[in-house]
Amino acid sequence: MKKPNILFIMSDDHAYQAISAYDDRLLRTPNIDRIAEEGMRFTNACVTNSICAPSRATILTGKHTHIHGKIDNRRQFDTSQVTFPQLFQKAGYQTAMFGKLHFGNNPKGVDDFMILPGQGNYINPRFITPKGDTTITGYVTDIITDLTIKWLDEKRDKDKPFLMMYLHKAPHRPWWPSPEKFAKFSKRSFPEPATLFDDYSNRGTAAKTAEMNLYEHMMYGHDSKIRPETLEEMGEVLPDVVEFKNGFYGPYNRANEDQKKLYDPILDSINNDFKENWPHLSKEDKMRWKYQRYMQDYLGNISSVDDKVGRVLDYLDEAGLSENTVVVYTSDQGFYLGEHGWFDKRFIYDESFKTPLLIKWPEQIKAGSVNEEMVQNLDFAQTFLEIAGIESPSDMQGESLVPLLQGKDLNWNREAVYYHYYEYPAVHMVKRHYGIVTKEYKLVHFYHDVDEWELYDRKRDPNELNNVYKNPDYKEIVEKLHVQLDELRIKYQDSEELDQMYIDTYK
Ligand code: SGN
Ligand code: CA
């Protein structure tokens, strides 16, 4: 039998709430939805650590953060470790990677790559390639897609199976849409989440001290696209105005004159609206205004990703590749779209803990299936290796999802998953924590700076508004979960010594 190809599509910070196969209140994503319609949608897919580079390291190594050691976005990934593309390459696959990696070093095991340096840029992005750096004029989502299709169509050896990693930068902050989407989306308004005005009562210190509230921490220029001149004209000396002096009006400053001409009328209209209305808004309405601006930009970004995913799926169809290609759509983690008043991620709470996962594999997956098992990005490497008939190294810590893809759920017996977040102190100030999550409960330990436990009843309190750790009704559940959590820490080789080591070596 011919070995299947793998097309791994990952976006950066794409919340499942913004994929209509999961939730159609905010946006229609007909192309991404096609993967669910023709394949399987996972409703309980989650990450081991809700932040970019650590999640990517987990995906590539099949190991938890404390094992691969990339605990944050800052330190470099230790490239002496085995990543799954290396195993594909060795087994005779053609391998390539285009887009955002965010590792601080180049990928191993890929025959060809063009990656963004660090976070990369939305406009006229620079790319690192095996032959040196190059800058390409245009919008990042379009460019990454063109590179991907060109490689599939012209550059690869068509006698070999391929592994393609097609990695979008969008919809990462500062949420800068293409001119067309910006024009369209900046006129729309979106429903607010139920917890937009969360006051964090009945939660712990960590939720109260995090710096990711739309009203408090979203920046006027960077996030809301207000020009420095507008603020000056208004006589406003806003606390974060200093960002402009640091050149924080980033993507716009990179645009050439022709591109600026396309953005100017849209920015003018946003700025006029701000000038006219902002001073008269109540605190609540300022929050609402920022939420709308946020959604307009964020969803405008995703709408481009969706169009481009459609182009790539069409290409597979036209080239006769669809039948034998496994297509995966996921994100490096979830994201808050105003839930709890937040943007960003990091927490073990649902919107950032969960991640979208859609997989299409016409030969093996029944079209339109839905799977509710607790699966993780930790499982991806072993899944892809099994699909390709390559043996997984015995020290990988996940489990292949192939039985679930084939509908053999009886062969799957995972009850709980483990989570551990480290990047603190750092931007957004989310305290370190680890925890265990089952379909019914979530037990969390914030162990650094504070020593606080939280328990959420996921069935009764899906919005996670009530920490019931000290509620006597949950005494037995707490005891059981503590035992299970200790077992998971042992199973995955995490420990207090490692926690301390990562605190001591953190810079
Ligand atoms: C930047 C963003 C943060 C974001 C981190 C990590 N700020 O620092 O909002 O949490 O990246 O994102 S920005 O002002 O530079 O936009 S991650 O996806 O790479 O983990
Ligand atoms: Ca990310």
Short mmCIF file of C-alpha atoms and ligand atoms in Angstrom, two decimals:
data_model
loop_
_atom_site.label_atom_id
_atom_site.label_comp_id
_atom_site.label_asym_id
_atom_site.label_seq_id
_atom_site.Cartn_x
_atom_site.Cartn_y
_atom_site.Cartn_z
CA MET A 1 0.00 0.00 0.00
CA LYS A 2 1.19 3.53 -0.74
CA LYS A 3 2.32 5.40 2.37
CA PRO A 4 -0.07 8.23 3.24
CA ASN A 5 1.07 11.84 2.96
CA ILE A 6 0.62 14.11 5.95
CA LEU A 7 -0.37 17.76 5.75
CA PHE A 8 -0.10 19.27 9.21
CA ILE A 9 -1.79 22.68 9.36
CA MET A 10 -1.29 24.67 12.53
CA SER A 11 -2.31 28.24 13.27
CA ASP A 12 -1.03 30.40 16.08
CA ASP A 13 -3.53 31.17 18.87
CA HIS A 14 -6.61 29.97 16.97
CA ALA A 15 -9.43 29.55 19.50
CA TYR A 16 -11.88 26.71 18.83
CA GLN A 17 -14.64 29.26 19.53
CA ALA A 18 -13.68 30.81 16.18
CA ILE A 19 -14.18 27.69 14.04
CA SER A 20 -17.75 27.14 12.96
CA ALA A 21 -17.38 23.36 13.15
CA TYR A 22 -17.11 23.99 16.93
CA ASP A 23 -19.14 27.15 17.44
CA ASP A 24 -20.79 29.32 14.83
CA ARG A 25 -21.69 32.38 16.90
CA LEU A 26 -18.68 34.43 15.82
CA LEU A 27 -17.51 33.35 12.40
CA ARG A 28 -18.14 30.96 9.54
CA THR A 29 -15.07 28.97 8.52
CA PRO A 30 -16.41 26.80 5.68
CA ASN A 31 -13.00 25.57 4.55
CA ILE A 32 -11.62 24.52 7.90
CA ASP A 33 -15.01 22.93 8.54
CA ARG A 34 -14.54 20.76 5.45
CA ILE A 35 -11.84 18.86 7.35
CA ALA A 36 -14.38 18.08 10.08
CA GLU A 37 -17.11 17.22 7.59
CA GLU A 38 -14.89 14.84 5.69
CA GLY A 39 -13.12 13.57 8.80
CA MET A 40 -13.16 13.70 12.60
CA ARG A 41 -13.66 16.55 15.05
CA PHE A 42 -12.15 16.18 18.52
CA THR A 43 -14.15 18.03 21.17
CA ASN A 44 -11.72 17.48 24.05
CA ALA A 45 -8.36 18.09 22.43
CA CYS A 46 -6.01 20.03 24.67
CA VAL A 47 -2.40 21.06 25.15
CA THR A 48 0.11 20.18 27.86
CA ASN A 49 1.17 23.83 28.26
CA SER A 50 -0.77 26.67 26.71
CA ILE A 51 1.96 28.73 25.13
CA CYS A 52 3.61 28.82 21.77
CA ALA A 53 7.14 27.44 21.74
CA PRO A 54 6.65 24.89 24.55
CA SER A 55 3.59 23.54 22.75
CA ARG A 56 5.51 23.27 19.48
CA ALA A 57 8.34 21.46 21.25
CA THR A 58 5.81 19.01 22.70
CA ILE A 59 4.31 18.42 19.27
CA LEU A 60 7.70 17.77 17.70
CA THR A 61 9.18 15.60 20.47
CA GLY A 62 6.08 13.86 21.85
CA LYS A 63 7.19 14.86 25.35
CA HIS A 64 5.94 17.03 28.19
CA THR A 65 7.55 20.43 28.77
CA HIS A 66 9.63 19.39 31.77
CA ILE A 67 11.25 16.65 29.65
CA HIS A 68 12.00 18.57 26.43
CA GLY A 69 13.05 21.54 28.56
CA LYS A 70 11.55 24.32 26.42
CA ILE A 71 9.58 25.73 29.31
CA ASP A 72 9.04 29.19 27.79
CA ASN A 73 9.23 31.24 24.61
CA ARG A 74 12.65 32.60 25.47
CA ARG A 75 15.19 29.84 25.88
CA GLN A 76 16.45 27.89 22.88
CA PHE A 77 15.20 24.43 22.08
CA ASP A 78 17.85 21.74 22.64
CA THR A 79 18.25 20.44 19.09
CA SER A 80 20.06 17.29 20.15
CA GLN A 81 16.59 15.88 20.83
CA VAL A 82 14.75 13.72 18.32
CA THR A 83 11.82 15.42 16.60
CA PHE A 84 9.36 13.42 14.53
CA PRO A 85 10.18 15.03 11.13
CA GLN A 86 13.70 13.58 11.46
CA LEU A 87 12.19 10.11 11.69
CA PHE A 88 10.02 10.77 8.65
CA GLN A 89 13.02 11.95 6.69
CA LYS A 90 14.98 8.86 7.64
CA ALA A 91 12.08 6.65 6.59
CA GLY A 92 12.12 8.08 3.07
CA TYR A 93 9.50 10.82 3.35
CA GLN A 94 9.95 14.20 1.68
CA THR A 95 9.63 16.77 4.43
CA ALA A 96 9.09 20.53 4.47
CA MET A 97 8.08 23.33 6.81
CA PHE A 98 6.71 26.77 5.92
CA GLY A 99 5.66 29.51 8.34
CA LYS A 100 6.06 30.08 12.06
CA LEU A 101 8.17 27.75 14.18
CA HIS A 102 9.28 30.08 17.00
CA PHE A 103 12.13 28.01 18.36
CA GLY A 104 15.12 30.28 18.28
CA ASN A 105 16.81 27.80 15.93
CA ASN A 106 16.15 26.05 12.64
CA PRO A 107 14.09 22.88 12.27
CA LYS A 108 15.82 19.55 11.87
CA GLY A 109 14.61 16.76 9.63
CA VAL A 110 13.12 18.94 6.92
CA ASP A 111 14.39 18.86 3.33
CA ASP A 112 13.18 22.38 2.75
CA PHE A 113 11.97 25.19 4.98
CA MET A 114 11.14 28.88 5.10
CA ILE A 115 10.38 30.00 8.63
CA LEU A 116 9.65 33.36 10.20
CA PRO A 117 12.22 34.64 12.65
CA GLY A 118 10.64 34.49 16.14
CA GLN A 119 7.06 35.76 15.97
CA GLY A 120 7.50 37.03 12.41
CA ASN A 121 5.67 39.90 10.76
CA TYR A 122 2.25 40.21 9.16
CA ILE A 123 3.38 42.63 6.48
CA ASN A 124 6.33 42.04 4.14
CA PRO A 125 7.72 39.29 6.36
CA ARG A 126 11.31 38.19 6.51
CA PHE A 127 11.98 34.44 6.24
CA ILE A 128 14.88 32.28 7.32
CA THR A 129 15.69 29.66 4.68
CA PRO A 130 18.42 27.02 4.32
CA LYS A 131 20.11 29.42 1.90
CA GLY A 132 19.93 32.58 4.03
CA ASP A 133 17.33 35.24 4.76
CA THR A 134 14.83 36.74 2.36
CA THR A 135 11.99 39.25 2.63
CA ILE A 136 8.79 38.77 0.66
CA THR A 137 6.35 41.58 -0.10
CA GLY A 138 2.76 40.91 0.85
CA TYR A 139 0.53 39.55 3.62
CA VAL A 140 1.94 36.70 5.68
CA THR A 141 -0.99 34.27 5.44
CA ASP A 142 -1.03 34.53 1.63
CA ILE A 143 2.73 34.13 1.39
CA ILE A 144 2.98 31.03 3.61
CA THR A 145 0.21 29.45 1.56
CA ASP A 146 1.89 30.24 -1.76
CA LEU A 147 5.15 28.74 -0.51
CA THR A 148 3.34 25.61 0.65
CA ILE A 149 1.49 25.05 -2.63
CA LYS A 150 4.58 25.78 -4.70
CA TRP A 151 6.56 23.17 -2.81
CA LEU A 152 3.79 20.60 -3.13
CA ASP A 153 3.33 21.30 -6.81
CA GLU A 154 6.81 21.96 -8.11
CA LYS A 155 9.55 21.24 -5.65
CA ARG A 156 9.00 17.86 -4.11
CA ASP A 157 9.96 14.46 -5.48
CA LYS A 158 6.55 13.10 -6.49
CA ASP A 159 7.65 9.48 -6.15
CA LYS A 160 7.95 9.79 -2.40
CA PRO A 161 5.32 10.39 0.27
CA PHE A 162 5.44 13.82 1.95
CA LEU A 163 5.16 15.40 5.36
CA MET A 164 4.27 19.06 5.01
CA MET A 165 4.11 21.38 8.02
CA TYR A 166 2.09 24.44 6.98
CA LEU A 167 2.27 26.79 9.96
CA HIS A 168 0.35 30.06 10.06
CA LYS A 169 1.43 33.08 12.03
CA ALA A 170 -2.16 34.32 12.12
CA PRO A 171 -4.17 34.97 14.23
CA HIS A 172 -1.42 35.94 16.71
CA ARG A 173 -1.36 39.35 18.34
CA PRO A 174 -1.27 42.19 17.10
CA TRP A 175 -4.09 40.71 14.96
CA TRP A 176 -3.37 42.53 11.73
CA PRO A 177 -5.79 41.55 8.92
CA SER A 178 -5.28 41.87 5.17
CA PRO A 179 -6.76 45.12 3.77
CA GLU A 180 -9.80 43.33 2.30
CA LYS A 181 -10.67 41.52 5.52
CA PHE A 182 -9.90 44.59 7.60
CA ALA A 183 -12.36 46.67 5.53
CA LYS A 184 -15.05 44.02 5.84
CA PHE A 185 -14.64 42.99 9.46
CA SER A 186 -14.13 46.48 10.91
CA LYS A 187 -17.79 47.15 10.09
CA ARG A 188 -19.15 44.08 11.86
CA SER A 189 -20.17 43.59 15.45
CA PHE A 190 -20.03 40.36 17.39
CA PRO A 191 -21.91 38.81 20.31
CA GLU A 192 -20.24 39.20 23.70
CA PRO A 193 -19.29 36.20 25.82
CA ALA A 194 -21.29 35.64 29.01
CA THR A 195 -18.25 36.27 31.22
CA LEU A 196 -16.92 39.47 29.60
CA PHE A 197 -17.36 41.32 32.89
CA ASP A 198 -15.99 38.58 35.13
CA ASP A 199 -14.82 40.00 38.47
CA TYR A 200 -12.77 36.88 39.32
CA SER A 201 -14.57 36.34 42.62
CA ASN A 202 -14.53 32.70 43.77
CA ARG A 203 -11.25 32.24 41.93
CA GLY A 204 -7.69 32.35 43.26
CA THR A 205 -4.95 34.96 43.21
CA ALA A 206 -3.66 33.93 39.78
CA ALA A 207 -6.82 34.92 37.90
CA LYS A 208 -6.97 38.21 39.77
CA THR A 209 -3.37 39.19 39.11
CA ALA A 210 -3.06 38.09 35.47
CA GLU A 211 -2.54 40.97 33.05
CA MET A 212 -4.72 40.06 30.11
CA ASN A 213 -7.93 41.93 30.73
CA LEU A 214 -9.36 43.64 27.66
CA TYR A 215 -10.16 46.85 29.49
CA GLU A 216 -7.01 47.08 31.57
CA HIS A 217 -4.29 45.58 29.40
CA MET A 218 -5.19 45.94 25.77
CA MET A 219 -3.04 48.66 24.26
CA TYR A 220 -4.52 51.54 22.29
CA GLY A 221 -2.12 51.59 19.36
CA HIS A 222 -0.85 48.04 19.26
CA ASP A 223 -4.14 46.26 19.76
CA SER A 224 -6.88 48.78 19.08
CA LYS A 225 -5.13 50.40 16.08
CA ILE A 226 -5.41 53.96 17.37
CA ARG A 227 -2.82 56.23 15.82
CA PRO A 228 -0.50 58.23 18.09
CA GLU A 229 -1.69 61.40 16.34
CA THR A 230 -5.28 60.63 17.26
CA LEU A 231 -4.43 60.36 20.93
CA GLU A 232 -2.35 63.51 20.82
CA GLU A 233 -5.14 65.43 19.09
CA MET A 234 -7.50 64.30 21.82
CA GLY A 235 -5.13 65.63 24.42
CA GLU A 236 -5.05 62.18 25.97
CA VAL A 237 -1.89 61.13 27.68
CA LEU A 238 -2.73 57.52 28.08
CA PRO A 239 -0.51 55.37 30.25
CA ASP A 240 0.57 53.09 27.44
CA VAL A 241 1.25 55.84 24.89
CA VAL A 242 4.93 55.10 25.36
CA GLU A 243 4.49 52.07 23.07
CA PHE A 244 4.35 54.40 20.04
CA LYS A 245 7.69 55.88 20.91
CA ASN A 246 9.03 52.35 20.76
CA GLY A 247 7.61 51.98 17.26
CA PHE A 248 4.84 49.67 18.36
CA TYR A 249 2.49 50.54 15.51
CA GLY A 250 4.32 47.59 14.01
CA PRO A 251 2.68 46.06 10.93
CA TYR A 252 1.64 49.48 9.59
CA ASN A 253 5.18 50.78 9.87
CA ARG A 254 6.40 47.88 7.73
CA ALA A 255 3.90 48.56 4.95
CA ASN A 256 5.03 50.24 1.73
CA GLU A 257 3.23 53.28 0.35
CA ASP A 258 0.83 51.23 -1.80
CA GLN A 259 -0.06 49.01 1.11
CA LYS A 260 -0.49 51.99 3.43
CA LYS A 261 -2.97 53.49 0.97
CA LEU A 262 -5.15 50.41 1.38
CA TYR A 263 -4.97 50.51 5.17
CA ASP A 264 -5.36 54.28 5.65
CA PRO A 265 -9.10 54.68 5.03
CA ILE A 266 -9.89 51.80 7.39
CA LEU A 267 -7.60 53.10 10.11
CA ASP A 268 -9.02 56.60 9.63
CA SER A 269 -12.51 55.32 10.14
CA ILE A 270 -11.53 53.46 13.33
CA ASN A 271 -9.68 56.52 14.60
CA ASN A 272 -12.60 58.84 13.84
CA ASP A 273 -14.96 56.56 15.65
CA PHE A 274 -12.59 56.50 18.61
CA LYS A 275 -12.24 60.27 18.65
CA GLU A 276 -15.95 60.85 18.49
CA ASN A 277 -17.18 58.21 20.89
CA TRP A 278 -14.49 57.09 23.29
CA PRO A 279 -14.50 60.11 25.63
CA HIS A 280 -18.22 59.69 26.26
CA LEU A 281 -18.20 55.97 26.94
CA SER A 282 -18.69 54.45 30.38
CA LYS A 283 -16.10 51.99 31.67
CA GLU A 284 -18.32 49.08 30.60
CA ASP A 285 -18.79 50.51 27.14
CA LYS A 286 -15.05 51.04 26.76
CA MET A 287 -14.65 47.36 27.50
CA ARG A 288 -17.28 46.59 24.87
CA TRP A 289 -15.61 48.87 22.34
CA LYS A 290 -12.26 47.16 22.85
CA TYR A 291 -13.88 43.73 22.61
CA GLN A 292 -15.44 44.63 19.26
CA ARG A 293 -12.16 46.01 17.90
CA TYR A 294 -10.42 42.87 19.10
CA MET A 295 -12.92 40.53 17.45
CA GLN A 296 -12.94 42.49 14.20
CA ASP A 297 -9.18 42.12 13.84
CA TYR A 298 -8.82 38.62 15.24
CA LEU A 299 -11.65 37.15 13.18
CA GLY A 300 -10.56 39.07 10.07
CA ASN A 301 -7.21 37.31 10.41
CA ILE A 302 -8.86 33.90 10.71
CA SER A 303 -11.09 34.51 7.74
CA SER A 304 -7.91 34.77 5.62
CA VAL A 305 -6.55 31.57 7.14
CA ASP A 306 -9.82 29.86 6.29
CA ASP A 307 -9.74 31.05 2.66
CA LYS A 308 -6.16 29.84 2.29
CA VAL A 309 -6.82 26.46 3.89
CA GLY A 310 -9.55 26.14 1.26
CA ARG A 311 -7.03 26.84 -1.47
CA VAL A 312 -4.70 24.15 -0.20
CA LEU A 313 -7.55 21.61 0.12
CA ASP A 314 -8.62 22.46 -3.42
CA TYR A 315 -5.06 21.95 -4.58
CA LEU A 316 -4.99 18.47 -3.01
CA ASP A 317 -8.24 17.66 -4.80
CA GLU A 318 -7.04 18.95 -8.16
CA ALA A 319 -3.71 17.16 -7.87
CA GLY A 320 -5.45 13.89 -7.01
CA LEU A 321 -3.75 13.82 -3.61
CA SER A 322 -6.76 14.03 -1.28
CA GLU A 323 -7.49 10.33 -1.07
CA ASN A 324 -4.06 9.44 0.26
CA THR A 325 -3.32 12.54 2.37
CA VAL A 326 -4.04 12.88 6.07
CA VAL A 327 -4.95 16.51 6.75
CA VAL A 328 -4.71 17.82 10.31
CA TYR A 329 -5.92 21.25 11.46
CA THR A 330 -4.93 22.47 14.91
CA SER A 331 -3.53 25.44 16.83
CA ASP A 332 -0.55 25.65 19.19
CA GLN A 333 -3.14 26.35 21.91
CA GLY A 334 -6.55 27.90 22.48
CA PHE A 335 -7.23 31.55 23.28
CA TYR A 336 -9.61 33.78 25.24
CA LEU A 337 -12.04 35.71 23.06
CA GLY A 338 -13.26 37.94 25.87
CA GLU A 339 -14.24 35.06 28.18
CA HIS A 340 -13.35 36.11 31.74
CA GLY A 341 -12.71 39.55 30.24
CA TRP A 342 -9.48 38.18 28.78
CA PHE A 343 -7.37 37.87 25.70
CA ASP A 344 -4.22 35.65 25.51
CA LYS A 345 -3.88 32.11 26.90
CA ARG A 346 -1.48 30.33 29.37
CA PHE A 347 -4.08 29.19 31.92
CA ILE A 348 -5.34 25.65 32.32
CA TYR A 349 -8.89 27.08 32.14
CA ASP A 350 -10.81 25.73 29.17
CA GLU A 351 -10.52 28.35 26.44
CA SER A 352 -6.73 28.22 26.49
CA PHE A 353 -6.30 24.60 27.65
CA LYS A 354 -8.36 23.21 24.80
CA THR A 355 -7.25 23.48 21.20
CA PRO A 356 -9.02 22.76 17.92
CA LEU A 357 -8.26 19.39 16.36
CA LEU A 358 -9.76 18.24 13.07
CA ILE A 359 -8.36 15.30 11.11
CA LYS A 360 -9.35 14.01 7.70
CA TRP A 361 -8.07 10.70 6.35
CA PRO A 362 -10.49 9.40 3.74
CA GLU A 363 -9.14 5.84 3.82
CA GLN A 364 -9.58 5.37 7.55
CA ILE A 365 -11.83 8.01 9.15
CA LYS A 366 -15.59 7.95 8.79
CA ALA A 367 -16.72 11.33 7.44
CA GLY A 368 -18.43 13.61 9.95
CA SER A 369 -17.35 11.73 13.06
CA VAL A 370 -16.96 13.35 16.46
CA ASN A 371 -14.66 12.13 19.21
CA GLU A 372 -14.90 13.19 22.85
CA GLU A 373 -11.82 11.54 24.33
CA MET A 374 -9.19 13.59 26.19
CA VAL A 375 -6.43 13.81 23.61
CA GLN A 376 -3.39 16.08 23.67
CA ASN A 377 -0.80 17.70 21.43
CA LEU A 378 1.51 15.25 23.23
CA ASP A 379 -0.07 12.50 21.11
CA PHE A 380 0.56 14.00 17.67
CA ALA A 381 4.08 12.68 17.04
CA GLN A 382 3.17 9.06 17.80
CA THR A 383 -0.03 9.38 15.78
CA PHE A 384 1.76 10.62 12.68
CA LEU A 385 4.49 8.02 13.06
CA GLU A 386 1.95 5.21 13.29
CA ILE A 387 0.09 6.55 10.25
CA ALA A 388 3.36 6.44 8.32
CA GLY A 389 4.26 2.99 9.62
CA ILE A 390 7.35 4.29 11.42
CA GLU A 391 8.24 3.01 14.86
CA SER A 392 8.03 5.58 17.69
CA PRO A 393 10.94 6.01 20.08
CA SER A 394 10.05 4.35 23.38
CA ASP A 395 10.61 7.53 25.40
CA MET A 396 7.82 9.49 23.71
CA GLN A 397 5.10 10.17 26.27
CA GLY A 398 1.90 10.34 24.25
CA GLU A 399 -0.32 7.73 22.68
CA SER A 400 -1.16 7.23 19.04
CA LEU A 401 -4.67 8.44 18.18
CA VAL A 402 -4.94 5.96 15.31
CA PRO A 403 -7.40 3.65 17.15
CA LEU A 404 -9.67 6.66 17.74
CA LEU A 405 -9.38 7.74 14.13
CA GLN A 406 -10.46 4.23 13.09
CA GLY A 407 -13.40 4.31 15.49
CA LYS A 408 -11.90 1.66 17.79
CA ASP A 409 -12.49 3.65 20.97
CA LEU A 410 -12.48 0.51 23.12
CA ASN A 411 -8.72 0.36 22.68
CA TRP A 412 -8.38 3.73 24.40
CA ASN A 413 -8.44 4.04 28.17
CA ARG A 414 -7.05 7.41 29.20
CA GLU A 415 -8.99 8.96 32.05
CA ALA A 416 -7.03 12.13 32.70
CA VAL A 417 -4.41 14.43 31.22
CA TYR A 418 -1.58 16.40 32.79
CA TYR A 419 -0.82 20.10 32.30
CA HIS A 420 2.06 22.34 33.42
CA TYR A 421 2.66 26.05 32.65
CA TYR A 422 5.92 27.85 33.55
CA GLU A 423 6.47 31.24 31.91
CA TYR A 424 6.38 33.54 34.96
CA PRO A 425 7.21 36.28 35.68
CA ALA A 426 6.64 37.40 32.09
CA VAL A 427 4.21 39.24 29.86
CA HIS A 428 0.57 38.73 31.05
CA MET A 429 1.79 37.56 34.46
CA VAL A 430 0.11 34.19 34.66
CA LYS A 431 1.49 32.28 37.62
CA ARG A 432 3.07 28.86 37.28
CA HIS A 433 0.70 25.98 37.74
CA TYR A 434 0.17 22.31 37.04
CA GLY A 435 -2.96 20.22 37.15
CA ILE A 436 -4.98 17.21 36.18
CA VAL A 437 -8.05 17.31 33.97
CA THR A 438 -10.68 14.62 33.52
CA LYS A 439 -13.90 14.96 31.55
CA GLU A 440 -15.61 15.95 34.80
CA TYR A 441 -13.09 17.83 36.93
CA LYS A 442 -10.05 20.02 36.89
CA LEU A 443 -7.67 20.16 39.84
CA VAL A 444 -5.00 22.87 39.69
CA HIS A 445 -2.04 23.82 41.85
CA PHE A 446 -0.59 27.34 41.64
CA TYR A 447 2.67 26.58 43.39
CA HIS A 448 4.94 29.55 42.80
CA ASP A 449 4.54 32.93 44.58
CA VAL A 450 1.42 31.46 46.13
CA ASP A 451 0.41 27.99 47.22
CA GLU A 452 -3.20 27.67 46.11
CA TRP A 453 -5.35 24.81 44.88
CA GLU A 454 -8.42 25.11 42.70
CA LEU A 455 -11.06 22.60 41.72
CA TYR A 456 -13.66 23.07 38.99
CA ASP A 457 -16.70 20.94 38.34
CA ARG A 458 -16.62 20.96 34.55
CA LYS A 459 -20.13 19.58 34.11
CA ARG A 460 -21.94 21.85 36.58
CA ASP A 461 -19.79 24.92 36.09
CA PRO A 462 -18.64 24.91 32.46
CA ASN A 463 -17.55 28.55 32.63
CA GLU A 464 -15.24 27.74 35.56
CA LEU A 465 -16.48 30.51 37.80
CA ASN A 466 -16.45 28.64 41.10
CA ASN A 467 -13.43 27.15 42.74
CA VAL A 468 -14.94 24.38 44.87
CA TYR A 469 -11.68 23.01 46.27
CA LYS A 470 -12.70 23.78 49.84
CA ASN A 471 -16.34 22.85 49.43
CA PRO A 472 -16.99 19.81 51.71
CA ASP A 473 -19.27 18.23 49.09
CA TYR A 474 -16.19 17.66 46.93
CA LYS A 475 -13.97 16.23 49.68
CA GLU A 476 -13.83 12.72 48.24
CA ILE A 477 -13.36 13.93 44.71
CA VAL A 478 -10.48 16.14 45.82
CA GLU A 479 -8.84 13.19 47.56
CA LYS A 480 -9.19 10.95 44.53
CA LEU A 481 -7.88 13.60 42.14
CA HIS A 482 -4.86 14.26 44.36
CA VAL A 483 -3.94 10.58 44.14
CA GLN A 484 -4.43 10.56 40.37
CA LEU A 485 -2.40 13.74 39.98
CA ASP A 486 0.48 12.29 42.01
CA GLU A 487 0.36 9.19 39.80
CA LEU A 488 0.47 11.27 36.64
CA ARG A 489 3.43 13.30 37.93
CA ILE A 490 5.27 10.04 38.54
CA LYS A 491 4.22 8.50 35.24
CA TYR A 492 5.45 11.52 33.27
CA GLN A 493 8.52 11.99 35.50
CA ASP A 494 7.65 15.45 36.77
CA SER A 495 8.54 16.37 40.35
CA GLU A 496 9.00 19.12 42.93
CA GLU A 497 12.75 19.00 42.27
CA LEU A 498 12.15 19.78 38.60
CA ASP A 499 9.67 22.54 39.48
CA GLN A 500 12.33 24.12 41.65
CA MET A 501 15.07 23.60 39.07
CA TYR A 502 13.00 25.42 36.45
CA ILE A 503 12.37 28.27 38.89
CA ASP A 504 16.07 28.54 39.74
CA THR A 505 17.25 28.49 36.12
CA TYR A 506 14.59 30.91 34.85
CA LYS A 507 15.90 34.16 33.44
C1 SGN B 1 3.97 38.39 22.55
C2 SGN B 1 2.58 39.00 22.71
C3 SGN B 1 1.89 38.38 23.89
C4 SGN B 1 1.87 36.87 23.74
C5 SGN B 1 3.29 36.37 23.58
C6 SGN B 1 3.42 34.89 23.41
N1 SGN B 1 2.69 40.42 22.92
O1 SGN B 1 4.77 38.72 23.63
O2 SGN B 1 0.58 38.90 23.95
O3 SGN B 1 1.31 36.26 24.86
O4 SGN B 1 3.84 36.99 22.42
O5 SGN B 1 2.68 34.40 22.33
S1 SGN B 1 2.96 41.36 21.65
O6 SGN B 1 2.82 42.72 22.16
O7 SGN B 1 4.31 41.13 21.15
O8 SGN B 1 1.99 41.08 20.64
S2 SGN B 1 3.06 33.01 21.75
O9 SGN B 1 1.94 32.56 20.91
O10 SGN B 1 4.25 33.20 20.97
O11 SGN B 1 3.25 32.13 22.89
CA CA B 2 0.60 30.62 20.11
#
